[in-house]
XYZ file of C-alpha atoms in Angstrom:
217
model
C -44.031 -43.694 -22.627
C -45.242 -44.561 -25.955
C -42.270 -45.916 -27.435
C -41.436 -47.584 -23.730
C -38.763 -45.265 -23.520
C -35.908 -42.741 -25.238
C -32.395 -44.090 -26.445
C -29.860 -42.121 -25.234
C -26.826 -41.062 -26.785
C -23.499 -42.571 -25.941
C -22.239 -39.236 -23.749
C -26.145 -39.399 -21.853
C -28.273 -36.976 -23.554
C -31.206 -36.931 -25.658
C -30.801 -37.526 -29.571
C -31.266 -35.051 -32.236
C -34.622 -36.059 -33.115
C -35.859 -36.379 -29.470
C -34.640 -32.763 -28.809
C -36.257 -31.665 -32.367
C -39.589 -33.001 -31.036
C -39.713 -31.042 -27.936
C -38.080 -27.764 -29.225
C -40.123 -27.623 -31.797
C -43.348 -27.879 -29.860
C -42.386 -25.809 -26.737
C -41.799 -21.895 -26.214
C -38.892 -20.915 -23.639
C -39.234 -17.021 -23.153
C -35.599 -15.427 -23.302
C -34.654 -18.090 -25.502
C -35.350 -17.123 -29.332
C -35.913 -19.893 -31.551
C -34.542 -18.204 -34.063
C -31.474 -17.218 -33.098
C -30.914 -20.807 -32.184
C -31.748 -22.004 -35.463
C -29.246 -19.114 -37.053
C -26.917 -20.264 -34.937
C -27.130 -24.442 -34.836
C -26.822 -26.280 -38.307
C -28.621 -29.194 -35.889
C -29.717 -28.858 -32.528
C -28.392 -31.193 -29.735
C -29.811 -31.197 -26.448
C -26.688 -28.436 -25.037
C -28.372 -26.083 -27.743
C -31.860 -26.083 -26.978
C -31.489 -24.774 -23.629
C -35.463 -25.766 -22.979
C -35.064 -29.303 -23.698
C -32.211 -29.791 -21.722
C -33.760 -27.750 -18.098
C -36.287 -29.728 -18.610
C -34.860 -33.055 -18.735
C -32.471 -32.813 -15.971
C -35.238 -30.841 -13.568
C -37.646 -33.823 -14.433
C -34.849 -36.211 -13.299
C -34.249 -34.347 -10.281
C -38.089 -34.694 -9.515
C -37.696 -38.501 -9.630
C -40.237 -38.647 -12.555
C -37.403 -39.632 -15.365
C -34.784 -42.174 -15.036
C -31.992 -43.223 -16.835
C -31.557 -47.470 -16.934
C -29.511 -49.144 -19.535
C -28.767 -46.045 -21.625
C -32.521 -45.601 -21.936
C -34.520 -42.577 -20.490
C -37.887 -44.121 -19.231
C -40.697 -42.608 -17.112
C -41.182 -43.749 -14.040
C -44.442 -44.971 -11.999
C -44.541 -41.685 -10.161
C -44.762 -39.199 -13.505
C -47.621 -41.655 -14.896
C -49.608 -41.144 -12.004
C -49.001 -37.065 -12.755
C -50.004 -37.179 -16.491
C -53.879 -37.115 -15.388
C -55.597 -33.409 -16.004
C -56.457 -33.574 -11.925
C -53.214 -34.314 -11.020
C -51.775 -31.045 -12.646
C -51.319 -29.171 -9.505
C -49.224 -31.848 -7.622
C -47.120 -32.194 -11.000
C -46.355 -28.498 -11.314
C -45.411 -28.977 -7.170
C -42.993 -31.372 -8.210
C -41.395 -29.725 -10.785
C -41.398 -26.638 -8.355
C -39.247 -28.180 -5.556
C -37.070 -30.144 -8.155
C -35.830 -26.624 -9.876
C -34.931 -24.510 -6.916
C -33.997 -27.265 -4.260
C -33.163 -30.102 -5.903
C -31.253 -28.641 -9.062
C -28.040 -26.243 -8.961
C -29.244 -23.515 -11.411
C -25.559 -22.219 -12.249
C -24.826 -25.232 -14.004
C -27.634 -24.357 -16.557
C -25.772 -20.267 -16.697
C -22.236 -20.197 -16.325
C -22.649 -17.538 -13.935
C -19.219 -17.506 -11.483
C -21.318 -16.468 -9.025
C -21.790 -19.935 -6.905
C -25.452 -20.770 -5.109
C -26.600 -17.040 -5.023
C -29.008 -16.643 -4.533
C -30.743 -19.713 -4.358
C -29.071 -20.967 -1.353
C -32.053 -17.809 0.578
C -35.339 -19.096 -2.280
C -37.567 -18.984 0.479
C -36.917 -15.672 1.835
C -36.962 -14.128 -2.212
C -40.575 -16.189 -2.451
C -41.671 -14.429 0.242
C -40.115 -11.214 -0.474
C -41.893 -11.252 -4.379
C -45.139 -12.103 -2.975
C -45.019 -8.889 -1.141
C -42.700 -7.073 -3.884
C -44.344 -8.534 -7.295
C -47.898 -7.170 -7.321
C -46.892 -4.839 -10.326
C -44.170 -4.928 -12.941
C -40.816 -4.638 -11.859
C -37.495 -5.026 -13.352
C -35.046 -7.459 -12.588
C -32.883 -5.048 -10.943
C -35.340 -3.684 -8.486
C -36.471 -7.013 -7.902
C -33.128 -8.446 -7.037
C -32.381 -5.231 -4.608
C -35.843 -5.540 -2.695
C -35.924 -9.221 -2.556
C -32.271 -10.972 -1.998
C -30.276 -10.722 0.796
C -27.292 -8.765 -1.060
C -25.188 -8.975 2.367
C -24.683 -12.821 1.399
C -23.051 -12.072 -2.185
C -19.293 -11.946 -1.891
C -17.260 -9.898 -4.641
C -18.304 -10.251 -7.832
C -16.337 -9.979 -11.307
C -18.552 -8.012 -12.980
C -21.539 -5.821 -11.574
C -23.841 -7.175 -14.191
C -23.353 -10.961 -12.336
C -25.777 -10.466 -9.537
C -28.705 -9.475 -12.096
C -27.703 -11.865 -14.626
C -28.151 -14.608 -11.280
C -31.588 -13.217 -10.272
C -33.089 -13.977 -13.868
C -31.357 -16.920 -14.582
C -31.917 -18.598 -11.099
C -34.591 -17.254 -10.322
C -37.070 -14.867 -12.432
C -37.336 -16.794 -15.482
C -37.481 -20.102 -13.619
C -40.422 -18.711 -11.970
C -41.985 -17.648 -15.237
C -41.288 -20.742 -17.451
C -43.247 -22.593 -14.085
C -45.879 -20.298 -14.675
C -46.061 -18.504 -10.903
C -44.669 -15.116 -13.163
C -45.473 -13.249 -15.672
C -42.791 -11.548 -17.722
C -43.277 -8.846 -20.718
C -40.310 -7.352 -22.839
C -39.756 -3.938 -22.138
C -37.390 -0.821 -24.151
C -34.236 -1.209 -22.903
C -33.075 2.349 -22.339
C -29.150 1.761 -21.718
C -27.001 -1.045 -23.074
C -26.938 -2.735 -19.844
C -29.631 -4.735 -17.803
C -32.110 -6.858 -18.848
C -35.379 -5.643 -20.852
C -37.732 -7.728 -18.987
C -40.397 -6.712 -16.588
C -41.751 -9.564 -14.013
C -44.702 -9.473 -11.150
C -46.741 -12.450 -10.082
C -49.273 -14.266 -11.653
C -52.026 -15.589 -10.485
C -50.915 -19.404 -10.032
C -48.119 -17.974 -7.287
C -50.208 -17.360 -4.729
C -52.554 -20.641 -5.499
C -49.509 -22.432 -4.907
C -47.817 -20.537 -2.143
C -48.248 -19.761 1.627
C -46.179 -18.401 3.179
C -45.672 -18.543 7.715
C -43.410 -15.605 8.311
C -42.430 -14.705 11.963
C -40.465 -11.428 12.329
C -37.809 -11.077 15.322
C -37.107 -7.825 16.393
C -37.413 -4.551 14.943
C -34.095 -3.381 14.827
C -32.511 -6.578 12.669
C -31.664 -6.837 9.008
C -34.668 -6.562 6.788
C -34.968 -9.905 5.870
């Protein structure tokens, strides 16, 4: 807003020094820093993984636009910058990343929509689920609807989808908390989750069971 706007580059992303403002200044849990840093002699937008979820989901929201090769705020995400109107902003940016956005362009993961195409019934199933910390795996079990996910190319794909497109979403929005744990094989993830406090000030949920004898969800 300050400088009226941020020049784009010629393919549509953010310059080097746009992206070094915002990675430097922002933490992305299950993204190290570091290893970026080891790994990128400059960091573009593609390479800070942060930078660029937050760009697109903030476009998606209808609060950044591009015009002219120049990515300017619009009237809507003004009216959000005020401390009161935190809650509605964090609403926004809630709706744009799990209904708005497709989440597997961000991983890579062959696996296409799941599970994000069932987010309400895995909101509802971690508000009942969450309450302590889980891991990703017994999450994804107790809370998708696994009937939905054809044949996979790897068994690690399902879990990989669950924190990718959904867990750490969740987290980096601030509705869960997350805390590394010791891995005790070499495969999963070693990342507990359960629900902080800002998921149930931000969700209800109206939930009318049919039948006893259906599926679970």
């Amino acid at each position: 807003m300050a400088k009226g706007g941020l020049v784009l580059t010629p393919a549509g992303a953010l310059k080097r020094v746009d992206v070094w403002h915002v990675f430097d200044q922002t933490e992305w849990p299950g993204h190290d820093k570091a290893t970026t840093l080891e790994m990128n002699k400059v960091i573009n937008e593609d390479d800070a993984y942060g930078v660029l979820f937050t760009r697109i989901v903030l476009q998606a929201a209808g609060l950044l636009r591009k015009r002219s090769g120049v990515l300017k705020a619009t009237k809507a995400s003004k009216a959000l910058l005020a401390p009161e109107a935190a809650p509605a902003l964090l609403a926004e940016m809630f709706e744009a990343v799990f209904w708005k956005v497709n989440l597997q362009d961000f991983d890579r993961n062959p696996i296409e929509f799941w599970p994000q195409h069932h987010m309400g019934v895995i909101l509802w199933s971690l508000s009942v689920a969450a309450h302590d910390w889980s891991s990703a795996g017994s999450l994804m079990e107790s809370c998708t609807i696994m009937d939905t996910l054809d044949q996979v190319q790897r068994p690690d794909l399902p879990e990989y989808a669950m924190v990718s497109r959904v867990l750490r979403p969740l987290a980096w929005l601030g509705l869960l908390e997350s805390r590394k744990q010791k891995r005790h094989s070499g495969r999963g993830f070693d990342e507990d989750f359960r629900n902080g406090p800002l998921f149930g000030q931000l969700l209800e949920f109206e939930v009318e069971m049919k039948g006893a004898e259906g599926a679970r969800h």
